[in-house]
mmCIF file of C-alpha atoms in Angstrom:
data_model
loop_
_atom_site.group_PDB
_atom_site.id
_atom_site.type_symbol
_atom_site.label_atom_id
_atom_site.label_comp_id
_atom_site.label_asym_id
_atom_site.label_seq_id
_atom_site.Cartn_x
_atom_site.Cartn_y
_atom_site.Cartn_z
ATOM 1 C CA MET A 17 0.000 0.000 0.000
ATOM 2 C CA LEU A 18 1.411 3.385 -0.975
ATOM 3 C CA LYS A 19 1.167 6.284 1.459
ATOM 4 C CA LYS A 20 1.724 9.922 0.544
ATOM 5 C CA VAL A 21 3.469 12.040 3.193
ATOM 6 C CA THR A 22 3.323 15.825 2.866
ATOM 7 C CA VAL A 23 5.292 18.576 4.581
ATOM 8 C CA GLU A 24 4.665 22.269 3.898
ATOM 9 C CA THR A 25 6.991 25.127 4.800
ATOM 10 C CA SER A 26 6.809 28.919 4.675
ATOM 11 C CA LEU A 27 9.302 31.646 5.445
ATOM 12 C CA ALA A 28 8.707 33.306 8.820
ATOM 13 C CA GLY A 29 11.376 36.016 8.786
ATOM 14 C CA ASN A 30 15.156 36.127 9.103
ATOM 15 C CA MET A 31 16.252 32.457 8.793
ATOM 16 C CA VAL A 32 13.149 30.961 10.458
ATOM 17 C CA ILE A 33 10.960 28.570 8.472
ATOM 18 C CA ASN A 34 7.564 27.365 9.675
ATOM 19 C CA VAL A 35 6.849 23.688 9.043
ATOM 20 C CA LYS A 36 3.410 22.070 8.990
ATOM 21 C CA THR A 37 2.841 18.355 8.588
ATOM 22 C CA GLY A 38 -0.334 16.595 9.611
ATOM 23 C CA ASN A 39 -1.470 18.094 12.923
ATOM 24 C CA HIS A 40 2.037 19.239 13.836
ATOM 25 C CA SER A 41 4.007 22.471 13.551
ATOM 26 C CA MET A 42 7.764 22.883 13.857
ATOM 27 C CA LEU A 43 10.388 25.530 13.271
ATOM 28 C CA ILE A 44 13.572 25.323 11.263
ATOM 29 C CA ASP A 45 16.260 27.883 11.967
ATOM 30 C CA GLN A 46 19.991 28.419 11.862
ATOM 31 C CA PRO A 47 22.309 29.012 14.804
ATOM 32 C CA LYS A 48 23.068 32.605 15.745
ATOM 33 C CA ALA A 49 26.577 32.187 14.314
ATOM 34 C CA GLY A 50 24.923 31.352 10.961
ATOM 35 C CA GLY A 51 22.648 34.399 10.965
ATOM 36 C CA GLY A 52 19.646 32.722 12.551
ATOM 37 C CA GLU A 53 17.934 33.049 15.906
ATOM 38 C CA ASP A 54 18.455 29.404 17.017
ATOM 39 C CA LYS A 55 14.684 28.937 17.474
ATOM 40 C CA GLY A 56 14.757 25.408 16.088
ATOM 41 C CA PRO A 57 16.943 22.700 14.598
ATOM 42 C CA THR A 58 18.600 23.194 11.225
ATOM 43 C CA PRO A 59 17.500 21.127 8.209
ATOM 44 C CA LEU A 60 20.644 19.027 8.662
ATOM 45 C CA GLN A 61 19.706 18.270 12.272
ATOM 46 C CA TYR A 62 16.151 17.367 11.226
ATOM 47 C CA PHE A 63 17.576 15.064 8.559
ATOM 48 C CA LEU A 64 19.637 13.143 11.090
ATOM 49 C CA THR A 65 16.695 13.273 13.531
ATOM 50 C CA ALA A 66 14.511 11.626 10.895
ATOM 51 C CA LEU A 67 16.998 8.779 10.577
ATOM 52 C CA ALA A 68 17.337 8.307 14.346
ATOM 53 C CA GLY A 69 13.578 8.507 14.830
ATOM 54 C CA CYS A 70 12.917 6.017 12.058
ATOM 55 C CA ILE A 71 15.425 3.537 13.502
ATOM 56 C CA GLY A 72 13.687 3.844 16.882
ATOM 57 C CA SER A 73 10.190 3.560 15.412
ATOM 58 C CA ILE A 74 10.974 0.557 13.218
ATOM 59 C CA SER A 75 12.690 -1.095 16.202
ATOM 60 C CA LEU A 76 9.466 -0.731 18.180
ATOM 61 C CA ILE A 77 7.366 -2.068 15.288
ATOM 62 C CA ILE A 78 9.564 -5.145 14.851
ATOM 63 C CA ALA A 79 9.728 -5.747 18.613
ATOM 64 C CA LYS A 80 5.929 -5.599 18.840
ATOM 65 C CA GLN A 81 5.517 -7.918 15.837
ATOM 66 C CA ARG A 82 7.927 -10.439 17.367
ATOM 67 C CA ARG A 83 6.657 -9.984 20.923
ATOM 68 C CA ILE A 84 10.121 -8.877 22.051
ATOM 69 C CA ASN A 85 10.246 -6.893 25.275
ATOM 70 C CA LEU A 86 12.457 -4.065 24.062
ATOM 71 C CA THR A 87 13.781 -2.418 27.221
ATOM 72 C CA LYS A 88 16.198 0.022 25.592
ATOM 73 C CA CYS A 89 16.654 1.539 22.166
ATOM 74 C CA ASP A 90 18.778 4.679 22.255
ATOM 75 C CA VAL A 91 19.917 5.993 18.884
ATOM 76 C CA LYS A 92 22.597 8.586 18.128
ATOM 77 C CA VAL A 93 23.348 9.686 14.575
ATOM 78 C CA GLU A 94 26.253 11.814 13.483
ATOM 79 C CA GLY A 95 27.401 12.898 10.068
ATOM 80 C CA GLU A 96 29.953 15.120 8.420
ATOM 81 C CA LEU A 97 29.576 17.362 5.398
ATOM 82 C CA ASP A 98 31.504 20.061 3.586
ATOM 83 C CA THR A 99 29.733 23.315 4.488
ATOM 84 C CA ASP A 100 31.754 25.210 1.866
ATOM 85 C CA VAL A 101 29.593 23.524 -0.787
ATOM 86 C CA LEU A 102 26.260 24.583 0.727
ATOM 87 C CA MET A 103 27.608 28.104 1.244
ATOM 88 C CA GLY A 104 28.639 28.307 -2.434
ATOM 89 C CA LYS A 105 32.337 28.682 -1.605
ATOM 90 C CA SER A 106 33.386 25.429 -3.256
ATOM 91 C CA ASN A 107 32.159 22.700 -5.548
ATOM 92 C CA ASP A 108 35.050 20.342 -4.893
ATOM 93 C CA SER A 109 32.851 17.788 -3.129
ATOM 94 C CA ARG A 110 29.169 17.036 -2.774
ATOM 95 C CA ALA A 111 26.664 19.054 -0.726
ATOM 96 C CA GLY A 112 25.384 16.054 1.250
ATOM 97 C CA PHE A 113 26.826 14.201 4.179
ATOM 98 C CA GLN A 114 30.129 12.527 3.341
ATOM 99 C CA TRP A 115 29.394 9.876 5.948
ATOM 100 C CA MET A 116 26.892 9.069 8.673
ATOM 101 C CA LYS A 117 27.221 6.778 11.666
ATOM 102 C CA VAL A 118 24.274 5.340 13.555
ATOM 103 C CA TYR A 119 24.984 4.204 17.105
ATOM 104 C CA VAL A 120 22.258 1.991 18.577
ATOM 105 C CA ASP A 121 22.233 1.010 22.243
ATOM 106 C CA LEU A 122 19.660 -1.780 22.192
ATOM 107 C CA ASP A 123 18.552 -4.217 24.849
ATOM 108 C CA ALA A 124 15.806 -6.784 25.237
ATOM 109 C CA GLU A 125 15.271 -9.731 27.498
ATOM 110 C CA GLY A 126 17.326 -12.715 26.336
ATOM 111 C CA MET A 127 18.824 -10.911 23.332
ATOM 112 C CA THR A 128 22.466 -11.762 22.657
ATOM 113 C CA ALA A 129 24.950 -9.438 20.963
ATOM 114 C CA GLU A 130 24.465 -11.397 17.722
ATOM 115 C CA ASP A 131 20.658 -11.168 18.079
ATOM 116 C CA ARG A 132 20.964 -7.383 18.431
ATOM 117 C CA LYS A 133 23.071 -7.150 15.248
ATOM 118 C CA VAL A 134 20.543 -9.236 13.285
ATOM 119 C CA PHE A 135 17.683 -7.165 14.735
ATOM 120 C CA ILE A 136 19.283 -3.836 13.743
ATOM 121 C CA HIS A 137 20.083 -5.196 10.284
ATOM 122 C CA GLU A 138 16.367 -5.887 9.791
ATOM 123 C CA VAL A 139 15.501 -2.457 11.206
ATOM 124 C CA ASP A 140 17.856 -0.878 8.658
ATOM 125 C CA GLU A 141 16.298 -2.888 5.809
ATOM 126 C CA ARG A 142 12.770 -1.781 6.815
ATOM 127 C CA CYS A 143 13.532 1.878 7.647
ATOM 128 C CA PRO A 144 12.275 4.183 4.856
ATOM 129 C CA ILE A 145 14.670 6.968 5.869
ATOM 130 C CA SER A 146 17.675 4.653 5.818
ATOM 131 C CA ASP A 147 16.510 3.334 2.453
ATOM 132 C CA ASN A 148 16.210 6.850 1.027
ATOM 133 C CA ILE A 149 19.729 7.654 2.173
ATOM 134 C CA ALA A 150 21.203 4.458 0.744
ATOM 135 C CA ASN A 151 19.269 4.558 -2.541
ATOM 136 C CA THR A 152 18.422 7.267 -5.011
ATOM 137 C CA SER A 153 14.834 8.462 -5.090
ATOM 138 C CA LYS A 154 13.600 10.595 -7.941
ATOM 139 C CA ILE A 155 13.114 14.240 -6.949
ATOM 140 C CA GLU A 156 11.068 16.444 -9.216
ATOM 141 C CA PHE A 157 10.972 20.220 -8.640
ATOM 142 C CA ILE A 158 7.746 21.923 -9.712
ATOM 143 C CA VAL A 159 7.983 25.712 -9.665
ATOM 144 C CA GLU A 160 4.556 27.313 -9.200
#
């Protein structure tokens, strides 16, 4: 079954962007050092948040499906990118993250270290955000 997900944004002054999705509102901003007001995470932070949140959510889904008592699932994601590209100072590398690392501290009753690795491998395979990072999705820009 296909599901369409929609996010809408609008400029709110300075570097602040209002975000609406479903029944939720969020702010995107830049740090004060970047000319923003630091009222919300940057798009890069939201991107990594989406990956961490998806890993956590899919972990819960799989645990529920398998009747696993998941007692801990802490996720930390870090990545590195060349900010000179996004600032227009260089085109020597790509604008996206050069690498990302996902650290998962996972525990469940009776789960061995090998079980946790197999579990997280399945989580990764079923995570739409992870899939979109690992594989190219078509992006079409429609200027209205």
